[in-house]
Short mmCIF file of C-alpha atoms in Angstrom, two decimals:
data_model
loop_
_atom_site.label_atom_id
_atom_site.label_comp_id
_atom_site.label_asym_id
_atom_site.label_seq_id
_atom_site.Cartn_x
_atom_site.Cartn_y
_atom_site.Cartn_z
CA MET R 1062 -157.67 -23.15 -54.30
CA SER R 1063 -156.42 -23.80 -50.97
CA ARG R 1064 -158.27 -26.42 -48.59
CA PRO R 1065 -161.21 -24.72 -47.31
CA TYR R 1066 -161.69 -24.07 -43.70
CA TRP R 1067 -165.49 -24.00 -43.75
CA VAL R 1068 -168.19 -25.13 -46.26
CA LEU R 1069 -171.35 -23.16 -46.41
CA ASP R 1070 -174.48 -25.10 -46.93
CA THR R 1071 -177.72 -23.72 -48.02
CA GLY R 1072 -178.79 -22.59 -44.65
CA ALA R 1073 -175.65 -20.86 -43.98
CA LEU R 1074 -176.08 -19.03 -47.10
CA LEU R 1075 -179.50 -18.07 -46.43
CA ALA R 1076 -178.21 -17.01 -42.70
CA TYR R 1077 -175.71 -14.70 -44.45
CA VAL R 1078 -178.32 -13.01 -46.61
CA GLN R 1079 -180.54 -12.62 -43.54
CA GLY R 1080 -177.52 -10.98 -41.72
CA VAL R 1081 -176.82 -13.66 -39.10
CA ALA R 1082 -173.68 -12.37 -37.48
CA ALA R 1083 -172.05 -16.01 -37.00
CA VAL R 1084 -171.55 -16.34 -40.59
CA GLY R 1085 -169.88 -13.07 -41.28
CA GLU R 1086 -167.90 -13.55 -38.37
CA ALA R 1087 -166.55 -16.82 -39.54
CA LEU R 1088 -165.65 -15.38 -43.09
CA VAL R 1089 -163.78 -12.51 -41.42
CA ALA R 1090 -161.94 -15.03 -39.53
CA VAL R 1091 -160.99 -17.03 -42.71
CA ALA R 1092 -160.30 -14.21 -44.53
CA ASP R 1093 -157.80 -12.81 -41.82
CA ALA R 1094 -155.82 -16.15 -41.96
CA GLU R 1095 -155.92 -15.86 -45.76
CA GLY R 1096 -158.03 -19.24 -45.90
CA THR R 1097 -160.91 -20.14 -48.05
CA VAL R 1098 -164.50 -21.02 -47.76
CA ALA R 1099 -166.54 -23.48 -50.07
CA VAL R 1100 -169.69 -23.29 -51.57
CA PRO R 1101 -171.21 -26.21 -53.16
CA SER R 1102 -173.02 -25.31 -56.29
CA THR R 1103 -176.07 -27.10 -55.38
CA CYS R 1104 -176.42 -25.26 -52.10
CA LEU R 1105 -176.03 -22.06 -53.99
CA LEU R 1106 -178.71 -23.08 -56.39
CA GLU R 1107 -181.08 -24.24 -53.52
CA ALA R 1108 -180.40 -20.69 -51.80
CA TYR R 1109 -181.21 -18.60 -54.87
CA CYS R 1110 -184.46 -20.85 -55.11
CA LEU R 1111 -185.47 -19.97 -51.67
CA LEU R 1112 -184.58 -16.15 -51.83
CA ASP R 1113 -186.62 -13.33 -53.09
CA PRO R 1114 -184.96 -11.67 -56.21
CA GLY R 1115 -184.34 -8.40 -54.33
CA GLU R 1116 -182.17 -10.66 -51.71
CA HIS R 1117 -179.94 -12.08 -54.76
CA GLU R 1118 -177.71 -9.18 -54.61
CA LEU R 1119 -176.63 -9.96 -51.18
CA LEU R 1120 -175.59 -13.70 -52.19
CA ARG R 1121 -173.80 -12.07 -55.31
CA MET R 1122 -171.74 -10.10 -52.94
CA LEU R 1123 -170.79 -13.09 -50.72
CA ARG R 1124 -169.57 -14.88 -53.98
CA ARG R 1125 -167.54 -11.87 -55.02
CA ASN R 1126 -165.40 -12.16 -51.80
CA PRO R 1127 -161.81 -13.63 -52.96
CA ALA R 1128 -162.08 -16.11 -50.06
CA VAL R 1129 -165.17 -17.77 -51.23
CA HIS R 1130 -164.85 -20.63 -53.95
CA THR R 1131 -168.03 -22.19 -55.50
CA VAL R 1132 -167.43 -25.92 -55.83
CA ALA R 1133 -169.33 -28.08 -58.55
CA PRO R 1134 -169.42 -31.70 -58.57
CA ALA R 1135 -167.24 -33.61 -61.06
CA LEU R 1136 -169.52 -35.16 -63.42
CA ASP R 1137 -167.19 -37.43 -65.71
CA LEU R 1138 -168.30 -40.87 -66.79
CA VAL R 1139 -164.85 -41.82 -67.93
CA ASN R 1140 -162.87 -40.44 -64.81
CA ASP R 1141 -164.17 -39.19 -61.48
CA ASP R 1142 -167.96 -39.07 -61.33
CA GLU R 1143 -169.13 -37.89 -58.13
CA ALA R 1144 -172.73 -38.00 -58.91
CA PRO R 1145 -173.61 -41.41 -57.26
CA THR R 1146 -171.60 -40.60 -53.95
CA ILE R 1147 -173.27 -37.14 -53.42
CA GLY R 1148 -176.47 -38.77 -54.45
CA SER R 1149 -176.24 -41.31 -51.73
CA MET R 1150 -175.00 -38.75 -49.20
CA ALA R 1151 -177.96 -36.56 -50.00
CA ARG R 1152 -180.34 -39.54 -49.54
CA HIS R 1153 -178.98 -39.86 -46.03
CA ALA R 1154 -178.92 -36.20 -45.11
CA GLY R 1155 -182.38 -35.99 -46.56
CA ARG R 1156 -181.69 -32.88 -48.89
CA LEU R 1157 -179.46 -32.52 -52.10
CA GLY R 1158 -177.66 -29.63 -50.96
CA ALA R 1159 -176.93 -31.22 -47.43
CA GLY R 1160 -175.36 -34.16 -49.38
CA HIS R 1161 -173.16 -31.95 -51.59
CA ALA R 1162 -172.18 -29.96 -48.61
CA ALA R 1163 -171.03 -33.28 -46.86
CA TRP R 1164 -169.28 -34.54 -49.81
CA VAL R 1165 -167.14 -31.21 -50.28
CA ALA R 1166 -166.51 -31.15 -46.49
CA LEU R 1167 -165.41 -34.81 -46.46
CA VAL R 1168 -162.94 -34.56 -49.19
CA SER R 1169 -161.75 -31.16 -48.17
CA GLN R 1170 -161.44 -32.17 -44.28
CA ALA R 1171 -163.44 -29.01 -43.66
CA GLY R 1172 -166.14 -28.13 -41.23
CA VAL R 1173 -169.71 -27.10 -42.07
CA ILE R 1174 -171.58 -23.94 -41.41
CA THR R 1175 -175.29 -24.99 -41.33
CA SER R 1176 -178.70 -24.40 -39.90
CA ARG R 1177 -179.50 -28.06 -39.98
CA PRO R 1178 -176.62 -29.74 -38.27
CA ASP R 1179 -178.71 -33.02 -38.04
CA GLN R 1180 -178.56 -33.55 -41.88
CA VAL R 1181 -174.72 -33.15 -41.83
CA GLN R 1182 -174.16 -35.32 -38.84
CA ALA R 1183 -176.48 -38.11 -40.49
CA VAL R 1184 -173.61 -38.60 -43.30
CA LEU R 1185 -170.49 -37.31 -41.32
CA GLY R 1186 -171.26 -38.33 -37.82
CA GLU R 1187 -171.59 -36.22 -34.68
CA SER R 1188 -167.95 -35.68 -34.09
CA TRP R 1189 -167.59 -33.64 -37.40
CA GLU R 1190 -166.78 -29.68 -36.87
CA ILE R 1191 -170.13 -27.89 -37.49
CA LEU R 1192 -171.02 -24.49 -36.67
CA GLU R 1193 -174.76 -23.89 -36.43
CA VAL R 1194 -176.22 -20.81 -37.42
#
């Protein structure tokens, strides 16, 4: 996978399902540039938790987009274990999904699309590229 341009957090996924134009426009721009977008698995699970079952198909359609890649944390006790770092970032952000999104953005040097920029900024700072939806 190429380095993603954007990371979609839980709020961005919910905004996509609700038809917020800014999310779709960002996805089109990335696809036109042959880039990618990352979706942290924690954010994906949080979004499914908050959606009605009838809305699940919209999120499934997003996941089928070839430019969208789901990113799971490395959970390896012998080698790279991202759990402690993501957990610490989540404590500062105030939510597990926000912490995972901040970690993916940091290691990818990607911007974050979010409905709660304050949570991402609590971890990555105010100068980080953020698109609020």
